[in-house]
Short mmCIF file of C-alpha atoms in Angstrom, two decimals:
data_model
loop_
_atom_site.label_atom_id
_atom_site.label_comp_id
_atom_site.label_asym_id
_atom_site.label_seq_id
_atom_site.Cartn_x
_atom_site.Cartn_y
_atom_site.Cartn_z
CA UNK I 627 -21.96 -9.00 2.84
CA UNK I 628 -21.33 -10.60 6.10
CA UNK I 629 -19.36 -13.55 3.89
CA UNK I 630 -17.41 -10.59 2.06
CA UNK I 631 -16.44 -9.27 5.87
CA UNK I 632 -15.51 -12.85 7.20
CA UNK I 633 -13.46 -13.08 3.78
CA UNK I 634 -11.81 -9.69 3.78
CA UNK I 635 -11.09 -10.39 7.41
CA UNK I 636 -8.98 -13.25 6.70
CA UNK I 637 -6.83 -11.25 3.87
CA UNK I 638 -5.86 -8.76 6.22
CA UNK I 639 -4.35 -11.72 8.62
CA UNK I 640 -2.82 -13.34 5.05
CA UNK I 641 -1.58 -9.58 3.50
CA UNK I 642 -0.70 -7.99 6.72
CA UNK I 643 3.10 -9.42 6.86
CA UNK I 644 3.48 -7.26 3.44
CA UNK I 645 1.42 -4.44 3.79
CA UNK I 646 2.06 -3.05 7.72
CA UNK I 647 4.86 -0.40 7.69
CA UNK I 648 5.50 -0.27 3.87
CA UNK I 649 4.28 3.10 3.86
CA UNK I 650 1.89 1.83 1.17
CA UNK I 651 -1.16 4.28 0.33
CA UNK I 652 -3.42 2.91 -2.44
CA UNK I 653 -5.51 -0.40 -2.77
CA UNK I 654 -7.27 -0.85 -6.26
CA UNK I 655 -10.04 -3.44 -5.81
CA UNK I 656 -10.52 -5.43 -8.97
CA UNK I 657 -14.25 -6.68 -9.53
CA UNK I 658 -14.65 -5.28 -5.91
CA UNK I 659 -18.54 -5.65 -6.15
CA UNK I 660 -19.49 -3.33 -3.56
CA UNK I 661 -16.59 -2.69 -1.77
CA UNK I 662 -16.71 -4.42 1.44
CA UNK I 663 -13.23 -5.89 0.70
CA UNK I 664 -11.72 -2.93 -0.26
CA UNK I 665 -13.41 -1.15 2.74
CA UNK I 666 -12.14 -3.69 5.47
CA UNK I 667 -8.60 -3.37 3.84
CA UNK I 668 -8.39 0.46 3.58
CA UNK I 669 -9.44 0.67 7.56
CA UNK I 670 -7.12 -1.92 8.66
CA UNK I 671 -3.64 -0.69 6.65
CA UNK I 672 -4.65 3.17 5.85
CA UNK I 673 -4.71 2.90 2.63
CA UNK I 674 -7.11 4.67 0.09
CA UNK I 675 -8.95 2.44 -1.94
CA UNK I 676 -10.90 2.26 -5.06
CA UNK I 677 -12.84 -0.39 -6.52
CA UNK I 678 -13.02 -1.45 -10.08
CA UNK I 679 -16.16 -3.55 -11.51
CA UNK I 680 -18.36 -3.85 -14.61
CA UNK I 681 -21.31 -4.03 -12.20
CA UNK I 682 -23.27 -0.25 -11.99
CA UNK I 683 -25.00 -1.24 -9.30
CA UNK I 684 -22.64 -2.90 -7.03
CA UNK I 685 -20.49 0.18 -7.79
CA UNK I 686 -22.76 2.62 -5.80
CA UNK I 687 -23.07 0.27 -3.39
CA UNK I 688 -19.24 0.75 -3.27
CA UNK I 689 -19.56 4.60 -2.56
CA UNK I 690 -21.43 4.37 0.63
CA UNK I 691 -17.70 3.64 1.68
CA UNK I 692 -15.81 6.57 0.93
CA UNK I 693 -14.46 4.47 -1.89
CA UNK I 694 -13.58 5.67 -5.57
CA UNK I 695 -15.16 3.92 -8.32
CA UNK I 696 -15.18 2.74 -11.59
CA UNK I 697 -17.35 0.87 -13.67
CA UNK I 698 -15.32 -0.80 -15.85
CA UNK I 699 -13.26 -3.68 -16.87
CA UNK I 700 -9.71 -3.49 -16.04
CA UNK I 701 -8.59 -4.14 -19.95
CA UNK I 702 -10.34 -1.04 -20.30
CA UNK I 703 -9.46 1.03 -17.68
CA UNK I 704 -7.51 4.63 -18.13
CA UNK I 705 -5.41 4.95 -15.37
CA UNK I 706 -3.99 7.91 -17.28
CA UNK I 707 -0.23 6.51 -15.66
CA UNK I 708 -1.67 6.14 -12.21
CA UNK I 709 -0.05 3.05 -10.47
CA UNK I 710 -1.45 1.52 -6.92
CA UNK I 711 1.06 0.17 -4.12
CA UNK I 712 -1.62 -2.75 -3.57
CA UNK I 713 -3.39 -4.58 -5.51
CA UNK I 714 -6.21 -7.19 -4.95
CA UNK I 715 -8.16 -9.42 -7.25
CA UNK I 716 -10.37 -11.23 -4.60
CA UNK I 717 -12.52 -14.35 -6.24
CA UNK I 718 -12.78 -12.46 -9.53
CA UNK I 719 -10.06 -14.17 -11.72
CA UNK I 720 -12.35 -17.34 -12.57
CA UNK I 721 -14.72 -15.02 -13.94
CA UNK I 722 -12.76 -13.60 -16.08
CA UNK I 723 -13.34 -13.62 -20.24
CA UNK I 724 -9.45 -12.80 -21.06
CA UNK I 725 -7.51 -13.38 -17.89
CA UNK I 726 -4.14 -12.62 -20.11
CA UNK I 727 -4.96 -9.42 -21.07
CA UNK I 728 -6.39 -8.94 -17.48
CA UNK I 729 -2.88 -9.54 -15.44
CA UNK I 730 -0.95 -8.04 -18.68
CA UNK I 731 -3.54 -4.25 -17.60
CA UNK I 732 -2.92 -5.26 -13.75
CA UNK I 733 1.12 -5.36 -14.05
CA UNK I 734 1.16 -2.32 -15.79
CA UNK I 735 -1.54 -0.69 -13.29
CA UNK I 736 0.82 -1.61 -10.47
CA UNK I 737 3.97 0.04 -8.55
CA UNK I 738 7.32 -1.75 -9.12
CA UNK I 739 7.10 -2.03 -5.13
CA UNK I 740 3.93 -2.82 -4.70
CA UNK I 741 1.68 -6.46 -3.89
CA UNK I 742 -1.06 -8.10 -5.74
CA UNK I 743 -3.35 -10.90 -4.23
CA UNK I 744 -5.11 -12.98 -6.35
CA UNK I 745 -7.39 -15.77 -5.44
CA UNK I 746 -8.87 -19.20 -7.57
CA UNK I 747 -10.77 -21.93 -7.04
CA UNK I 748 -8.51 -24.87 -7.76
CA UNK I 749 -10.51 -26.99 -10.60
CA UNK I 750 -8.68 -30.22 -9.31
CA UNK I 751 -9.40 -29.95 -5.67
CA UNK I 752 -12.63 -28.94 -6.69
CA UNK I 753 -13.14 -32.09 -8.53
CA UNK I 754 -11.76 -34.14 -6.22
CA UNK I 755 -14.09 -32.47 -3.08
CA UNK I 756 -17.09 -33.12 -5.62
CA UNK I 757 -16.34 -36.35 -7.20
CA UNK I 758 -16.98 -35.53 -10.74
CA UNK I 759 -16.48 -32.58 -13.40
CA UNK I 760 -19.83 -32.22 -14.02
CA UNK I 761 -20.24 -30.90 -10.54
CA UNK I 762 -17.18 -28.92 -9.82
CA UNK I 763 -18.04 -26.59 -13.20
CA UNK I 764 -19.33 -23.47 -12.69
CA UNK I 765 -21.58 -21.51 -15.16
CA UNK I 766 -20.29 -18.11 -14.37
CA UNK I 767 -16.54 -19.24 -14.46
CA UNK I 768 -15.41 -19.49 -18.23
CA UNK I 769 -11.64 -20.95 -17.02
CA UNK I 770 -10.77 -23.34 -14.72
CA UNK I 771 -7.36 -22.85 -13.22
CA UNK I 772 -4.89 -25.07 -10.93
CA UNK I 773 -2.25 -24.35 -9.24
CA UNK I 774 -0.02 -24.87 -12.05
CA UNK I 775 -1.78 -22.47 -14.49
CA UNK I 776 -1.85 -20.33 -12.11
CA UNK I 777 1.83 -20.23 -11.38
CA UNK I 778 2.00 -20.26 -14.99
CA UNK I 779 0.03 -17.41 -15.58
CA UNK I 780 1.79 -15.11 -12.92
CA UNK I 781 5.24 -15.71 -14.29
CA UNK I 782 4.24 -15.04 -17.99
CA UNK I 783 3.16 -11.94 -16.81
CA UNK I 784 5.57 -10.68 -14.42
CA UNK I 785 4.66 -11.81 -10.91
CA UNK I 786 6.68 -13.70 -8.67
CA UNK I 787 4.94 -15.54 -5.93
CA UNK I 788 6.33 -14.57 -2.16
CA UNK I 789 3.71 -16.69 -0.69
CA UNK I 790 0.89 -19.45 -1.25
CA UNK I 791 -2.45 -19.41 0.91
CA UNK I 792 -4.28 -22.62 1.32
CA UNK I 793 -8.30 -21.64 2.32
CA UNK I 794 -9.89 -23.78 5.13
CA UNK I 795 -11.78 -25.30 2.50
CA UNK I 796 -8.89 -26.41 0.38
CA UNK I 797 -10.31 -24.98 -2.67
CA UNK I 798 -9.52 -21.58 -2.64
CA UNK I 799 -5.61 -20.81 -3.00
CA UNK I 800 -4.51 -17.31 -2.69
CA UNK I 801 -1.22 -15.85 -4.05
CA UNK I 802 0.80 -12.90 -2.64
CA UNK I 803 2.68 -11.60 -5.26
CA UNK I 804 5.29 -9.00 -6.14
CA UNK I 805 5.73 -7.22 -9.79
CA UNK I 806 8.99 -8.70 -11.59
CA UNK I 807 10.08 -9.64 -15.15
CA UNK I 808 7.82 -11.15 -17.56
CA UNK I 809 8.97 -14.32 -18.53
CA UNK I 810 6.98 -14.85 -22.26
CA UNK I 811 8.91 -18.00 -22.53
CA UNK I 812 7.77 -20.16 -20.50
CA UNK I 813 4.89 -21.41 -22.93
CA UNK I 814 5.74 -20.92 -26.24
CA UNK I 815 1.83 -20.81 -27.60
CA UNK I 816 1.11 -17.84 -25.58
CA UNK I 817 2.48 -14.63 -27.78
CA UNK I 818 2.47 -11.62 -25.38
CA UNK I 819 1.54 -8.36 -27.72
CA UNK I 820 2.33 -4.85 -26.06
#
């Protein structure tokens, strides 16, 4: 948890320039784990947060910070037409089984105002800091995105990027985005279905 704090700590220096005096009030935290991301970010902006994971047990770990929760997986999740100003996926999306259907639920989950972060571990920097494949592959990451699927990815599905964060490490690249057209044209092979 003190990594998660050190972590969260630097997305409130990288999310503050769109976040402070937008009169912004909720944060959904997808795969939020036990919340200490969500926590750090609801303090620091006033915002009130809830955190979304298919983990039980991180879940009511969540709680202990005044956060809503759901166990869940965000494909799945009824937000019954509830839409969040903010919202963060923070080292989740290389985890993910479907992340198409994943940023297809999360544009429709967020405000036409609002911000999403999301974060990867760039497969080619990772290969390059490790010298081989072999040992830049994950087991618990079933893609392996770059910067260009990435981009790719966020425009299919309505996200334009307003800025790019390089990590210290130059693995991890974080994207500040903002909700905007979907653009299902930009790869032909990928058929969007509502």
């Amino acid at each position: 948890q003190n990594e998660q704090r050190q972590y969260a700590a630097e997305r409130v220096d990288v999310l503050a320039p769109f976040l402070e005096n937008k009169h912004f009030t909720t944060l959904l935290d997808i795969g939020g784990s036990t919340g200490v991301v969500a926590h750090v970010l609801t303090r620091h902006f006033g915002l009130v947060g809830t955190v979304l994971d298919p983990a039980p047990l991180e879940i009511e770990e969540a709680k202990q910070f005044g956060l809503e929760t759901v166990s869940g997986l965000v494909e799945q999740y009824k937000a019954g037409g509830r839409r969040f100003d903010t919202v963060v996926m923070c080292q989740t999306v290389d985890h993910l089984l479907n992340i198409a259907s994943s940023l297809r639920a999360i544009r429709a989950l967020i405000n036409p105002e609002g911000v999403f972060y999301v974060d990867i571990v760039d497969f080619q920097a990772a290969i390059r800091k490790n010298l081989s494949v072999e040992q830049a592959v994950k087991i618990d990451h079933p893609y392996y995105l770059t910067q260009s699927t990435m981009k790719a990815y966020l425009d299919i599905f309505g996200f334009s990027i307003a800025q790019t964060h390089h990590a210290v490490d130059q693995l991890h690249i974080g994207y500040v985005c903002r909700p905007t057209e979907t653009n299902s044209t930009l790869i032909p092979s990928i058929k969007i279905v509502n």
